[in-house]
XYZ file of N, CA and C in Angstrom:
411
model
N 0.819 -1.308 0.014
C -0.163 0.040 -0.053
C 1.014 1.173 0.068
N 0.627 2.420 -0.873
C 1.166 3.466 -0.957
C 1.146 4.051 0.173
N 2.081 5.481 0.390
C 1.773 6.527 1.599
C 0.322 6.716 1.709
N -0.027 7.450 0.327
C -0.867 7.987 0.325
C -2.313 7.078 0.585
N -2.380 5.985 -0.121
C -3.412 5.048 -0.008
C -3.531 4.929 1.583
N -2.677 4.613 2.350
C -2.436 4.441 3.913
C -3.053 5.627 4.372
N -2.798 7.045 4.178
C -3.216 7.877 4.718
C -4.594 8.517 4.163
N -4.970 8.071 3.417
C -6.646 7.947 3.030
C -7.225 7.106 4.066
N -6.674 5.690 3.987
C -7.412 5.252 5.089
C -7.346 5.377 6.177
N -6.216 5.470 6.661
C -6.436 6.093 8.100
C -7.508 7.163 8.390
N -7.646 7.855 7.551
C -8.252 9.571 7.915
C -9.591 8.845 7.844
N -10.053 7.741 6.514
C -11.481 7.451 6.413
C -11.813 6.660 8.068
N -10.735 5.537 8.395
C -11.211 5.088 9.824
C -11.072 5.805 11.066
N -10.605 7.113 10.858
C -10.998 8.144 12.197
C -12.054 8.991 11.799
N -12.926 8.809 10.793
C -14.484 9.363 10.548
C -14.013 10.895 10.467
N -12.764 11.313 9.569
C -12.144 12.655 8.960
C -12.667 12.569 7.441
N -13.063 13.701 7.075
C -13.187 13.999 5.631
C -12.032 13.757 5.116
N -11.419 13.346 3.518
C -10.199 13.068 3.169
C -10.320 13.967 2.304
N -9.290 15.056 2.381
C -9.074 16.349 1.848
C -7.629 16.465 1.428
N -7.513 17.076 0.099
C -6.054 17.072 -0.507
C -5.039 17.439 0.777
N -5.365 18.527 1.523
C -4.278 19.021 2.436
C -4.154 17.840 3.497
N -5.026 17.151 3.969
C -4.698 16.161 5.157
C -4.353 15.171 4.227
N -4.309 14.557 2.901
C -3.364 13.636 2.761
C -2.162 13.976 2.384
N -1.909 14.952 2.145
C -0.606 15.284 1.809
C 0.246 15.529 2.891
N -0.481 16.161 4.052
C 0.588 16.434 5.045
C 0.823 15.342 5.854
N -0.472 14.480 6.008
C -0.258 13.067 6.938
C 0.672 12.184 5.897
N 0.747 12.195 4.522
C 1.514 11.087 3.935
C 2.959 11.434 3.948
N 3.330 13.249 3.813
C 4.846 13.506 4.354
C 5.096 12.849 5.522
N 4.145 12.834 6.942
C 4.436 12.433 8.308
C 4.628 11.206 8.162
N 4.037 10.297 7.469
C 3.954 8.880 7.418
C 5.502 8.273 6.874
N 5.476 9.185 5.807
C 7.010 9.051 5.007
C 8.441 9.514 5.572
N 7.974 10.611 6.608
C 9.434 11.162 7.242
C 9.455 10.829 8.977
N 10.314 10.065 9.187
C 10.406 9.776 10.877
C 11.120 10.649 11.336
N 11.240 11.888 10.831
C 12.074 12.824 11.561
C 11.872 13.545 12.636
N 10.290 13.445 12.917
C 9.726 14.383 14.171
C 9.690 15.613 13.777
N 9.480 16.019 12.094
C 9.448 17.517 11.966
C 8.367 18.217 12.982
N 8.535 19.581 12.567
C 8.007 20.924 12.878
C 6.784 21.194 11.695
N 5.913 21.938 12.402
C 5.039 22.631 11.021
C 5.994 23.058 9.974
N 6.802 23.947 10.212
C 7.696 24.893 9.348
C 8.376 23.510 8.576
N 9.108 22.868 9.396
C 9.378 21.849 8.173
C 8.330 20.856 7.510
N 7.696 20.808 8.123
C 6.502 19.871 6.772
C 6.074 20.872 5.610
N 5.768 22.260 6.125
C 5.657 23.252 4.822
C 6.814 23.251 3.675
N 7.973 23.009 4.455
C 9.202 23.630 3.417
C 9.108 22.134 2.517
N 8.823 20.797 3.300
C 8.852 19.729 2.838
C 7.752 19.356 1.797
N 6.650 20.202 1.523
C 5.346 20.086 0.735
C 5.497 20.939 -0.383
N 5.967 22.280 0.207
C 5.491 23.630 -0.592
C 5.441 23.131 -2.071
N 6.785 22.931 -2.491
C 7.284 22.663 -3.987
C 6.055 22.071 -4.812
N 5.741 21.005 -4.258
C 4.811 20.179 -4.817
C 3.356 20.507 -4.857
N 3.141 21.557 -3.727
C 1.826 21.687 -3.355
C 1.814 22.978 -2.957
N 1.478 24.182 -3.638
C 1.997 25.488 -3.154
C 0.415 26.190 -2.757
N -0.848 25.125 -3.015
C -1.642 25.624 -2.405
C -2.009 25.222 -1.019
N -0.828 24.536 -0.589
C -1.161 24.397 0.826
C -0.415 25.440 1.709
N -1.249 26.226 2.584
C -0.460 27.157 3.359
C 0.245 26.562 4.520
N 0.951 27.573 5.210
C 1.687 27.184 6.677
C 0.416 27.137 7.513
N -0.574 28.174 7.510
C -1.479 28.030 8.697
C -2.293 26.637 8.386
N -2.547 26.150 7.181
C -3.086 24.869 6.858
C -2.254 23.501 7.546
N -1.326 23.565 7.400
C -0.248 22.751 8.019
C -0.389 22.545 9.385
N -0.389 24.056 10.203
C -0.556 24.119 11.456
C -2.211 23.390 11.673
N -3.230 23.637 11.074
C -4.543 23.875 11.564
C -4.484 21.834 11.193
N -3.864 21.411 10.275
C -4.139 19.785 9.832
C -3.532 18.972 10.829
N -2.005 19.547 11.389
C -1.423 18.867 12.169
C -2.225 18.795 13.828
N -2.853 19.870 13.923
C -3.566 19.824 15.372
C -4.550 19.077 15.474
N -5.432 18.697 13.982
C -6.540 18.196 14.107
C -6.118 16.715 14.078
N -4.997 16.224 13.480
C -4.848 15.007 13.509
C -4.077 14.607 14.765
N -3.391 15.261 15.383
C -3.007 15.048 16.652
C -4.114 14.830 17.413
N -5.402 15.867 17.479
C -6.562 15.423 18.451
C -7.094 13.876 18.153
N -7.228 13.944 16.855
C -7.817 12.311 16.402
C -6.894 11.292 16.744
N -5.716 11.567 17.389
C -4.758 10.445 17.791
C -4.249 9.686 16.378
N -4.111 10.332 15.273
C -3.449 10.016 14.250
C -1.772 10.428 14.347
N -1.774 11.458 15.060
C -0.143 11.717 15.158
C -0.035 12.087 16.754
N 1.309 12.008 16.909
C 1.554 12.482 18.548
C 2.446 13.950 18.445
N 2.102 14.550 19.096
C 2.553 16.290 19.239
C 3.415 16.056 20.267
N 4.815 16.357 20.038
C 5.984 16.572 21.218
C 6.350 17.806 21.348
N 6.556 17.982 22.378
C 7.518 19.252 22.535
C 8.534 19.203 23.274
N 9.687 19.801 22.159
C 11.103 19.569 22.684
C 11.302 20.589 23.708
N 12.722 20.413 24.150
C 13.014 21.226 25.177
C 12.996 22.683 24.781
N 13.629 22.974 23.767
C 13.303 24.415 23.376
C 11.800 25.066 23.005
N 10.891 24.179 23.342
C 9.425 24.804 22.954
C 8.991 24.251 22.061
N 9.653 24.037 20.964
C 9.037 23.701 19.761
C 8.283 22.568 19.616
N 7.067 22.507 19.133
C 6.198 21.359 18.790
C 6.621 20.540 17.503
N 6.850 19.382 17.774
C 7.129 18.682 16.773
C 6.214 17.507 16.544
N 5.735 16.767 15.546
C 5.107 15.260 15.205
C 5.387 14.342 14.554
N 4.824 13.256 14.874
C 5.337 12.094 15.165
C 4.405 11.026 14.360
N 4.130 10.224 13.484
C 3.259 9.581 13.127
C 3.090 8.044 13.275
N 4.026 7.949 14.413
C 4.228 6.513 15.125
C 3.293 6.778 16.430
N 2.433 5.985 16.435
C 1.568 6.497 17.720
C 1.263 5.229 18.797
N 2.186 4.049 18.283
C 2.233 3.327 19.430
C 3.112 3.656 20.638
N 2.815 3.162 21.626
C 3.706 3.876 22.840
C 5.183 3.661 22.707
N 5.930 4.599 22.895
C 7.208 4.605 22.777
C 7.836 6.111 23.185
N 9.088 5.964 23.651
C 9.551 7.464 24.206
C 10.417 8.267 23.278
N 10.887 9.262 23.790
C 11.615 10.344 22.789
C 12.960 10.686 23.468
N 13.992 10.822 22.971
C 15.501 11.167 23.248
C 15.678 12.341 22.649
N 15.650 13.492 22.984
C 15.843 14.853 22.801
C 17.681 15.091 22.544
N 18.446 15.317 21.556
C 19.546 15.866 22.064
C 19.835 17.360 22.256
N 20.593 17.820 23.188
C 20.312 18.984 23.413
C 21.680 19.622 22.386
N 22.360 19.170 21.690
C 23.672 19.654 20.953
C 22.824 19.779 19.483
N 22.690 18.744 18.698
C 22.295 18.649 17.671
C 20.864 18.719 17.490
N 19.871 18.693 18.086
C 18.319 18.692 17.974
C 17.907 17.827 17.632
N 18.298 16.659 17.509
C 17.793 15.799 16.816
C 16.821 15.147 17.805
N 15.917 14.413 16.938
C 14.967 13.721 18.068
C 14.901 12.052 17.610
N 15.079 11.387 18.680
C 15.012 9.743 18.461
C 13.937 9.035 19.214
N 13.726 7.873 18.391
C 12.624 7.342 19.485
C 13.254 6.352 20.168
N 12.389 6.020 21.229
C 13.114 5.007 22.115
C 12.028 4.178 22.232
N 12.413 2.572 22.423
C 11.815 1.759 22.299
C 11.452 1.006 23.784
N 10.277 1.422 24.314
C 10.034 0.669 25.774
C 8.788 0.173 25.652
N 8.353 -0.549 26.915
C 7.175 -1.373 26.770
C 6.135 -0.449 27.399
N 4.783 -0.774 26.918
C 3.579 0.136 27.446
C 3.247 -0.454 28.959
N 3.642 -1.632 29.431
C 3.194 -2.354 30.329
C 3.827 -2.409 31.906
N 4.656 -1.445 31.906
C 5.500 -1.249 33.336
C 4.540 -0.644 33.920
N 4.967 -1.001 35.310
C 3.845 -0.584 36.394
C 4.808 0.404 37.272
N 4.384 1.094 37.872
C 4.843 2.123 39.335
C 3.975 1.713 40.398
N 4.988 1.035 41.468
C 4.423 0.823 42.759
C 3.687 2.183 43.100
N 4.024 3.225 42.917
C 3.500 4.585 43.671
C 2.322 4.630 43.035
N 2.246 4.039 41.908
C 0.588 4.320 41.077
C -0.206 3.207 41.528
N 0.092 2.001 42.140
C -1.013 1.249 42.232
C -2.152 1.565 42.817
N -3.310 1.083 42.303
C -4.675 1.365 42.214
C -5.202 3.010 41.288
N -4.158 3.790 40.863
C -4.579 4.647 39.934
C -4.927 4.428 38.782
N -5.774 5.455 38.101
C -6.020 5.013 36.688
C -5.475 6.134 36.252
N -4.206 5.434 35.347
C -3.466 6.374 34.409
C -4.127 6.411 33.071
N -4.008 7.694 32.378
C -4.590 8.162 31.485
C -3.652 8.299 30.446
N -2.137 9.159 30.592
C -1.501 8.859 29.689
C -0.201 8.881 30.121
N 0.636 8.167 29.579
C 2.371 8.092 30.173
C 3.265 8.870 28.933
N 4.304 9.353 29.238
C 5.349 9.640 28.065
C 6.360 9.853 28.945
N 7.087 9.251 27.807
C 8.683 8.912 28.414
C 9.568 9.933 27.554
N 10.275 11.051 28.020
C 11.198 12.208 27.447
C 12.578 12.079 28.042
N 13.530 11.916 27.541
C 14.773 11.778 27.809
C 15.737 12.747 27.171
N 16.371 13.762 28.043
C 17.289 14.639 27.379
C 18.786 14.496 27.358
N 19.455 14.600 26.719
C 20.944 14.722 26.756
C 21.817 14.833 25.644
N 22.948 14.380 25.459
C 23.748 14.208 24.075
C 24.026 12.973 23.662
N 23.243 12.825 22.268
C 23.325 11.874 21.436
C 24.619 11.189 21.188
N 24.483 9.545 21.130
C 25.961 9.164 21.170
C 27.091 9.944 20.100
N 26.512 10.411 18.577
C 26.978 11.038 17.742
C 27.541 12.197 18.070
N 26.979 13.143 18.526
C 27.261 14.263 19.240
C 28.437 14.099 20.374
N 28.515 13.276 21.537
C 29.357 12.676 22.372
C 30.796 12.516 21.725
N 30.844 11.753 20.468
C 32.058 11.261 19.922
C 32.354 12.411 19.209
N 31.721 13.266 18.898
C 32.380 14.568 18.086
C 32.803 15.770 18.790
N 32.734 15.647 20.251
C 33.062 16.590 21.295
C 34.675 16.440 22.079
């Protein structure tokens, strides 16, 4: 299945109207696992899609995040990034190169202090210097 077909199918399953901006933006995110910002998404799609404005990118990404089709990640510098992988995982933020890396982790861990609590959301964010930046310093 192509990224376009996958984007259309996921939008329909979420009960959303399949519009050209939604498909183009979601397809871009499915195809780019770099945790881009709205500006980066816009710069990645504008050449082939001049009719999609930066405001549309902001609106579409917010809607897709609200519908749980994207994760919204806020980096240490306060910028919003988007991730099309919505399965449970964490993120490592490199404070040097500003890259964001996915971290594999299990969603079924337990914290003794939360026994009996009803947990709604868990997020794992790690900040530091990535191995590549450590090697270059």
